[in-house]
PDB file of C-alpha atoms in Angstrom:
ATOM      1  CA  UNK A   1    -149.473  28.674  67.541  1.00  0.00           C
ATOM      2  CA  UNK A   2    -146.451  31.257  66.914  1.00  0.00           C
ATOM      3  CA  UNK A   3    -146.146  30.081  63.002  1.00  0.00           C
ATOM      4  CA  UNK A   4    -150.164  31.023  63.113  1.00  0.00           C
ATOM      5  CA  UNK A   5    -149.324  34.580  64.497  1.00  0.00           C
ATOM      6  CA  UNK A   6    -146.605  35.079  62.485  1.00  0.00           C
ATOM      7  CA  UNK A   7    -148.963  34.262  59.216  1.00  0.00           C
ATOM      8  CA  UNK A   8    -151.357  36.220  60.572  1.00  0.00           C
ATOM      9  CA  UNK A   9    -149.063  39.502  61.249  1.00  0.00           C
ATOM     10  CA  UNK A  10    -147.627  38.707  58.073  1.00  0.00           C
ATOM     11  CA  UNK A  11    -151.074  38.931  55.979  1.00  0.00           C
ATOM     12  CA  UNK A  12    -151.545  41.980  57.644  1.00  0.00           C
ATOM     13  CA  UNK A  13    -148.536  44.171  57.166  1.00  0.00           C
ATOM     14  CA  UNK A  14    -149.015  42.671  53.270  1.00  0.00           C
ATOM     15  CA  UNK A  15    -152.499  44.459  53.641  1.00  0.00           C
ATOM     16  CA  UNK A  16    -151.270  47.543  55.155  1.00  0.00           C
ATOM     17  CA  UNK A  17    -148.776  47.782  52.229  1.00  0.00           C
ATOM     18  CA  UNK A  18    -151.784  46.718  49.363  1.00  0.00           C
ATOM     19  CA  UNK A  19    -153.914  49.565  51.557  1.00  0.00           C
ATOM     20  CA  UNK A  20    -151.471  52.733  50.894  1.00  0.00           C
ATOM     21  CA  UNK A  21    -150.995  51.245  47.389  1.00  0.00           C
ATOM     22  CA  UNK A  22    -154.591  51.721  46.180  1.00  0.00           C
ATOM     23  CA  UNK A  23    -155.325  55.065  48.099  1.00  0.00           C
ATOM     24  CA  UNK A  24    -152.563  56.608  46.442  1.00  0.00           C
ATOM     25  CA  UNK A  25    -153.535  54.971  43.145  1.00  0.00           C
ATOM     26  CA  UNK A  26    -157.134  56.504  43.903  1.00  0.00           C
ATOM     27  CA  UNK A  27    -155.689  59.985  44.863  1.00  0.00           C
ATOM     28  CA  UNK A  28    -154.378  60.122  41.032  1.00  0.00           C
ATOM     29  CA  UNK A  29    -157.488  58.783  39.707  1.00  0.00           C
ATOM     30  CA  UNK A  30    -159.654  61.296  41.342  1.00  0.00           C
ATOM     31  CA  UNK A  31    -157.237  64.033  40.231  1.00  0.00           C
ATOM     32  CA  UNK A  32    -157.415  62.526  36.507  1.00  0.00           C
ATOM     33  CA  UNK A  33    -161.538  62.777  36.857  1.00  0.00           C
ATOM     34  CA  UNK A  34    -161.196  66.240  38.138  1.00  0.00           C
ATOM     35  CA  UNK A  35    -159.268  67.398  35.317  1.00  0.00           C
ATOM     36  CA  UNK A  36    -161.965  65.531  32.826  1.00  0.00           C
ATOM     37  CA  UNK A  37    -164.671  67.294  35.150  1.00  0.00           C
ATOM     38  CA  UNK A  38    -162.834  70.844  33.961  1.00  0.00           C
ATOM     39  CA  UNK A  39    -162.382  70.249  30.421  1.00  0.00           C
ATOM     40  CA  UNK A  40    -166.207  68.794  30.412  1.00  0.00           C
ATOM     41  CA  UNK A  41    -167.462  72.105  31.920  1.00  0.00           C
ATOM     42  CA  UNK A  42    -165.418  74.368  29.740  1.00  0.00           C
ATOM     43  CA  UNK A  43    -166.904  72.966  26.586  1.00  0.00           C
ATOM     44  CA  UNK A  44    -170.576  72.885  28.365  1.00  0.00           C
ATOM     45  CA  UNK A  45    -170.068  76.600  29.128  1.00  0.00           C
ATOM     46  CA  UNK A  46    -168.535  77.513  25.923  1.00  0.00           C
ATOM     47  CA  UNK A  47    -170.514  75.480  23.165  1.00  0.00           C
ATOM     48  CA  UNK A  48    -173.735  75.202  24.900  1.00  0.00           C
ATOM     49  CA  UNK A  49    -173.923  78.090  26.466  1.00  0.00           C
ATOM     50  CA  UNK A  50    -175.048  76.158  30.103  1.00  0.00           C
ATOM     51  CA  UNK A  51    -175.343  77.545  33.327  1.00  0.00           C
ATOM     52  CA  UNK A  52    -173.210  76.193  36.290  1.00  0.00           C
ATOM     53  CA  UNK A  53    -175.944  74.631  37.909  1.00  0.00           C
ATOM     54  CA  UNK A  54    -177.024  72.908  34.422  1.00  0.00           C
ATOM     55  CA  UNK A  55    -173.268  72.307  34.004  1.00  0.00           C
ATOM     56  CA  UNK A  56    -172.675  70.586  37.224  1.00  0.00           C
ATOM     57  CA  UNK A  57    -175.762  68.515  37.357  1.00  0.00           C
ATOM     58  CA  UNK A  58    -175.044  66.731  33.662  1.00  0.00           C
ATOM     59  CA  UNK A  59    -171.314  66.581  35.314  1.00  0.00           C
ATOM     60  CA  UNK A  60    -172.458  64.568  37.963  1.00  0.00           C
ATOM     61  CA  UNK A  61    -174.061  61.777  35.616  1.00  0.00           C
ATOM     62  CA  UNK A  62    -170.156  61.280  33.938  1.00  0.00           C
ATOM     63  CA  UNK A  63    -167.793  61.929  36.990  1.00  0.00           C
ATOM     64  CA  UNK A  64    -166.920  58.949  39.366  1.00  0.00           C
ATOM     65  CA  UNK A  65    -166.084  59.010  43.130  1.00  0.00           C
ATOM     66  CA  UNK A  66    -165.153  61.847  45.242  1.00  0.00           C
ATOM     67  CA  UNK A  67    -165.463  63.858  41.636  1.00  0.00           C
ATOM     68  CA  UNK A  68    -168.552  63.102  41.478  1.00  0.00           C
ATOM     69  CA  UNK A  69    -169.467  64.033  45.047  1.00  0.00           C
ATOM     70  CA  UNK A  70    -167.868  66.888  45.069  1.00  0.00           C
ATOM     71  CA  UNK A  71    -170.205  67.630  41.691  1.00  0.00           C
ATOM     72  CA  UNK A  72    -173.304  66.534  43.285  1.00  0.00           C
ATOM     73  CA  UNK A  73    -173.110  68.599  45.948  1.00  0.00           C
ATOM     74  CA  UNK A  74    -172.029  71.673  43.781  1.00  0.00           C
ATOM     75  CA  UNK A  75    -175.265  71.015  42.270  1.00  0.00           C
ATOM     76  CA  UNK A  76    -177.275  70.387  45.167  1.00  0.00           C
ATOM     77  CA  UNK A  77    -175.670  73.644  46.888  1.00  0.00           C
ATOM     78  CA  UNK A  78    -176.820  75.860  43.715  1.00  0.00           C
ATOM     79  CA  UNK A  79    -179.980  74.820  43.368  1.00  0.00           C
ATOM     80  CA  UNK A  80    -180.697  76.031  47.260  1.00  0.00           C
ATOM     81  CA  UNK A  81    -178.309  78.972  46.287  1.00  0.00           C
ATOM     82  CA  UNK A  82    -175.301  80.713  48.185  1.00  0.00           C
ATOM     83  CA  UNK A  83    -172.186  81.931  47.683  1.00  0.00           C
ATOM     84  CA  UNK A  84    -170.325  79.809  44.700  1.00  0.00           C
ATOM     85  CA  UNK A  85    -166.753  80.502  45.905  1.00  0.00           C
ATOM     86  CA  UNK A  86    -167.958  79.595  49.691  1.00  0.00           C
ATOM     87  CA  UNK A  87    -170.015  76.358  48.484  1.00  0.00           C
ATOM     88  CA  UNK A  88    -166.784  75.394  46.523  1.00  0.00           C
ATOM     89  CA  UNK A  89    -164.206  75.705  49.072  1.00  0.00           C
ATOM     90  CA  UNK A  90    -166.887  73.877  51.419  1.00  0.00           C
ATOM     91  CA  UNK A  91    -167.700  70.922  49.294  1.00  0.00           C
ATOM     92  CA  UNK A  92    -164.101  70.693  48.353  1.00  0.00           C
ATOM     93  CA  UNK A  93    -162.676  70.828  51.979  1.00  0.00           C
ATOM     94  CA  UNK A  94    -165.758  68.116  53.067  1.00  0.00           C
ATOM     95  CA  UNK A  95    -165.550  65.483  49.484  1.00  0.00           C
ATOM     96  CA  UNK A  96    -161.472  65.710  48.798  1.00  0.00           C
ATOM     97  CA  UNK A  97    -159.986  65.898  52.749  1.00  0.00           C
ATOM     98  CA  UNK A  98    -159.121  62.434  52.508  1.00  0.00           C
ATOM     99  CA  UNK A  99    -157.806  62.454  49.143  1.00  0.00           C
ATOM    100  CA  UNK A 100    -153.839  63.406  50.564  1.00  0.00           C
ATOM    101  CA  UNK A 101    -153.739  66.261  48.170  1.00  0.00           C
ATOM    102  CA  UNK A 102    -149.980  68.109  47.974  1.00  0.00           C
ATOM    103  CA  UNK A 103    -150.097  72.054  48.597  1.00  0.00           C
ATOM    104  CA  UNK A 104    -149.764  72.844  45.317  1.00  0.00           C
ATOM    105  CA  UNK A 105    -152.641  70.571  44.335  1.00  0.00           C
ATOM    106  CA  UNK A 106    -154.984  71.994  46.755  1.00  0.00           C
ATOM    107  CA  UNK A 107    -154.223  75.219  45.920  1.00  0.00           C
ATOM    108  CA  UNK A 108    -154.945  75.201  42.010  1.00  0.00           C
ATOM    109  CA  UNK A 109    -158.326  73.358  43.007  1.00  0.00           C
ATOM    110  CA  UNK A 110    -159.846  75.651  45.515  1.00  0.00           C
ATOM    111  CA  UNK A 111    -158.872  78.712  42.471  1.00  0.00           C
ATOM    112  CA  UNK A 112    -161.103  76.801  39.846  1.00  0.00           C
ATOM    113  CA  UNK A 113    -163.938  78.261  41.683  1.00  0.00           C
ATOM    114  CA  UNK A 114    -163.038  81.600  40.675  1.00  0.00           C
ATOM    115  CA  UNK A 115    -163.158  81.027  36.556  1.00  0.00           C
ATOM    116  CA  UNK A 116    -166.375  79.551  36.910  1.00  0.00           C
ATOM    117  CA  UNK A 117    -167.267  82.639  37.389  1.00  0.00           C
ATOM    118  CA  UNK A 118    -165.607  84.728  34.747  1.00  0.00           C
ATOM    119  CA  UNK A 119    -168.306  86.644  32.399  1.00  0.00           C
ATOM    120  CA  UNK A 120    -167.201  85.813  28.966  1.00  0.00           C
ATOM    121  CA  UNK A 121    -168.251  82.384  28.364  1.00  0.00           C
ATOM    122  CA  UNK A 122    -164.265  81.860  26.022  1.00  0.00           C
ATOM    123  CA  UNK A 123    -162.340  82.960  28.795  1.00  0.00           C
ATOM    124  CA  UNK A 124    -163.943  80.732  30.674  1.00  0.00           C
ATOM    125  CA  UNK A 125    -163.235  77.637  28.399  1.00  0.00           C
ATOM    126  CA  UNK A 126    -159.826  79.143  28.254  1.00  0.00           C
ATOM    127  CA  UNK A 127    -159.496  79.302  31.927  1.00  0.00           C
ATOM    128  CA  UNK A 128    -160.892  76.053  32.796  1.00  0.00           C
ATOM    129  CA  UNK A 129    -158.863  74.312  30.304  1.00  0.00           C
ATOM    130  CA  UNK A 130    -155.828  76.193  31.953  1.00  0.00           C
ATOM    131  CA  UNK A 131    -156.332  74.764  34.693  1.00  0.00           C
ATOM    132  CA  UNK A 132    -156.903  71.486  33.795  1.00  0.00           C
ATOM    133  CA  UNK A 133    -153.533  71.377  31.887  1.00  0.00           C
ATOM    134  CA  UNK A 134    -152.089  73.252  35.103  1.00  0.00           C
ATOM    135  CA  UNK A 135    -153.512  69.853  37.274  1.00  0.00           C
ATOM    136  CA  UNK A 136    -152.449  67.339  34.287  1.00  0.00           C
ATOM    137  CA  UNK A 137    -148.960  68.476  34.901  1.00  0.00           C
ATOM    138  CA  UNK A 138    -149.490  67.631  38.063  1.00  0.00           C
ATOM    139  CA  UNK A 139    -150.764  64.336  37.223  1.00  0.00           C
ATOM    140  CA  UNK A 140    -147.528  63.609  35.716  1.00  0.00           C
ATOM    141  CA  UNK A 141    -145.581  64.258  38.236  1.00  0.00           C
ATOM    142  CA  UNK A 142    -147.961  62.325  40.794  1.00  0.00           C
ATOM    143  CA  UNK A 143    -147.887  58.829  38.826  1.00  0.00           C
ATOM    144  CA  UNK A 144    -144.360  59.321  38.223  1.00  0.00           C
ATOM    145  CA  UNK A 145    -143.664  59.373  41.993  1.00  0.00           C
ATOM    146  CA  UNK A 146    -146.957  56.598  42.456  1.00  0.00           C
ATOM    147  CA  UNK A 147    -144.716  54.311  40.421  1.00  0.00           C
ATOM    148  CA  UNK A 148    -141.960  54.528  43.325  1.00  0.00           C
ATOM    149  CA  UNK A 149    -144.420  54.960  46.313  1.00  0.00           C
ATOM    150  CA  UNK A 150    -146.163  51.857  45.344  1.00  0.00           C
ATOM    151  CA  UNK A 151    -143.052  49.552  44.649  1.00  0.00           C
ATOM    152  CA  UNK A 152    -141.473  51.051  48.122  1.00  0.00           C
ATOM    153  CA  UNK A 153    -144.932  49.979  50.037  1.00  0.00           C
ATOM    154  CA  UNK A 154    -144.875  46.840  48.611  1.00  0.00           C
ATOM    155  CA  UNK A 155    -141.608  46.105  49.287  1.00  0.00           C
ATOM    156  CA  UNK A 156    -141.621  47.480  52.706  1.00  0.00           C
ATOM    157  CA  UNK A 157    -144.547  45.464  54.245  1.00  0.00           C
ATOM    158  CA  UNK A 158    -142.880  41.942  51.949  1.00  0.00           C
ATOM    159  CA  UNK A 159    -139.656  42.612  54.011  1.00  0.00           C
ATOM    160  CA  UNK A 160    -141.312  43.093  57.922  1.00  0.00           C
ATOM    161  CA  UNK A 161    -144.023  40.430  57.026  1.00  0.00           C
ATOM    162  CA  UNK A 162    -140.642  38.609  56.047  1.00  0.00           C
ATOM    163  CA  UNK A 163    -138.573  39.531  59.537  1.00  0.00           C
ATOM    164  CA  UNK A 164    -141.474  38.783  61.389  1.00  0.00           C
ATOM    165  CA  UNK A 165    -141.665  35.433  60.031  1.00  0.00           C
ATOM    166  CA  UNK A 166    -138.163  34.766  60.582  1.00  0.00           C
ATOM    167  CA  UNK A 167    -138.232  36.384  63.839  1.00  0.00           C
ATOM    168  CA  UNK A 168    -141.415  34.065  65.124  1.00  0.00           C
ATOM    169  CA  UNK A 169    -140.267  31.110  63.884  1.00  0.00           C
TER     170      UNK A 169
END
């Protein structure tokens, strides 16, 4: 009976470690998706002269995960009308709340909205590319940190599971 309980607890601890690792990887993946969206939006605005509503509608078909949800909500809200900056802030808070961004990433993501509203298309593209570059630098830091965090999650969950197995044996 003790052995069965120990195996169940060990499996649970290993699963928790795996889930923590997966959520950290998903945050990094969504940061990468947001970078891809900003680059796409900059190109669409400058080269094709697309309006924001069209940019968000097109981008909703090429993005994935939480970024797709953000872009889809923005396209829908823009079609309904409303203040772009307020809608962006609201959508970012709704969609990305559970992502676990650090403060610097969150500020930059919220700042991106003002770059969409610049008057000259070339400047919009340059600013969006600049934002994407800054997010790429933050992504690189996150990936470096992610490797260490994932190893730590695996080791700690394994050690806790092994400790409980020994304790309950």
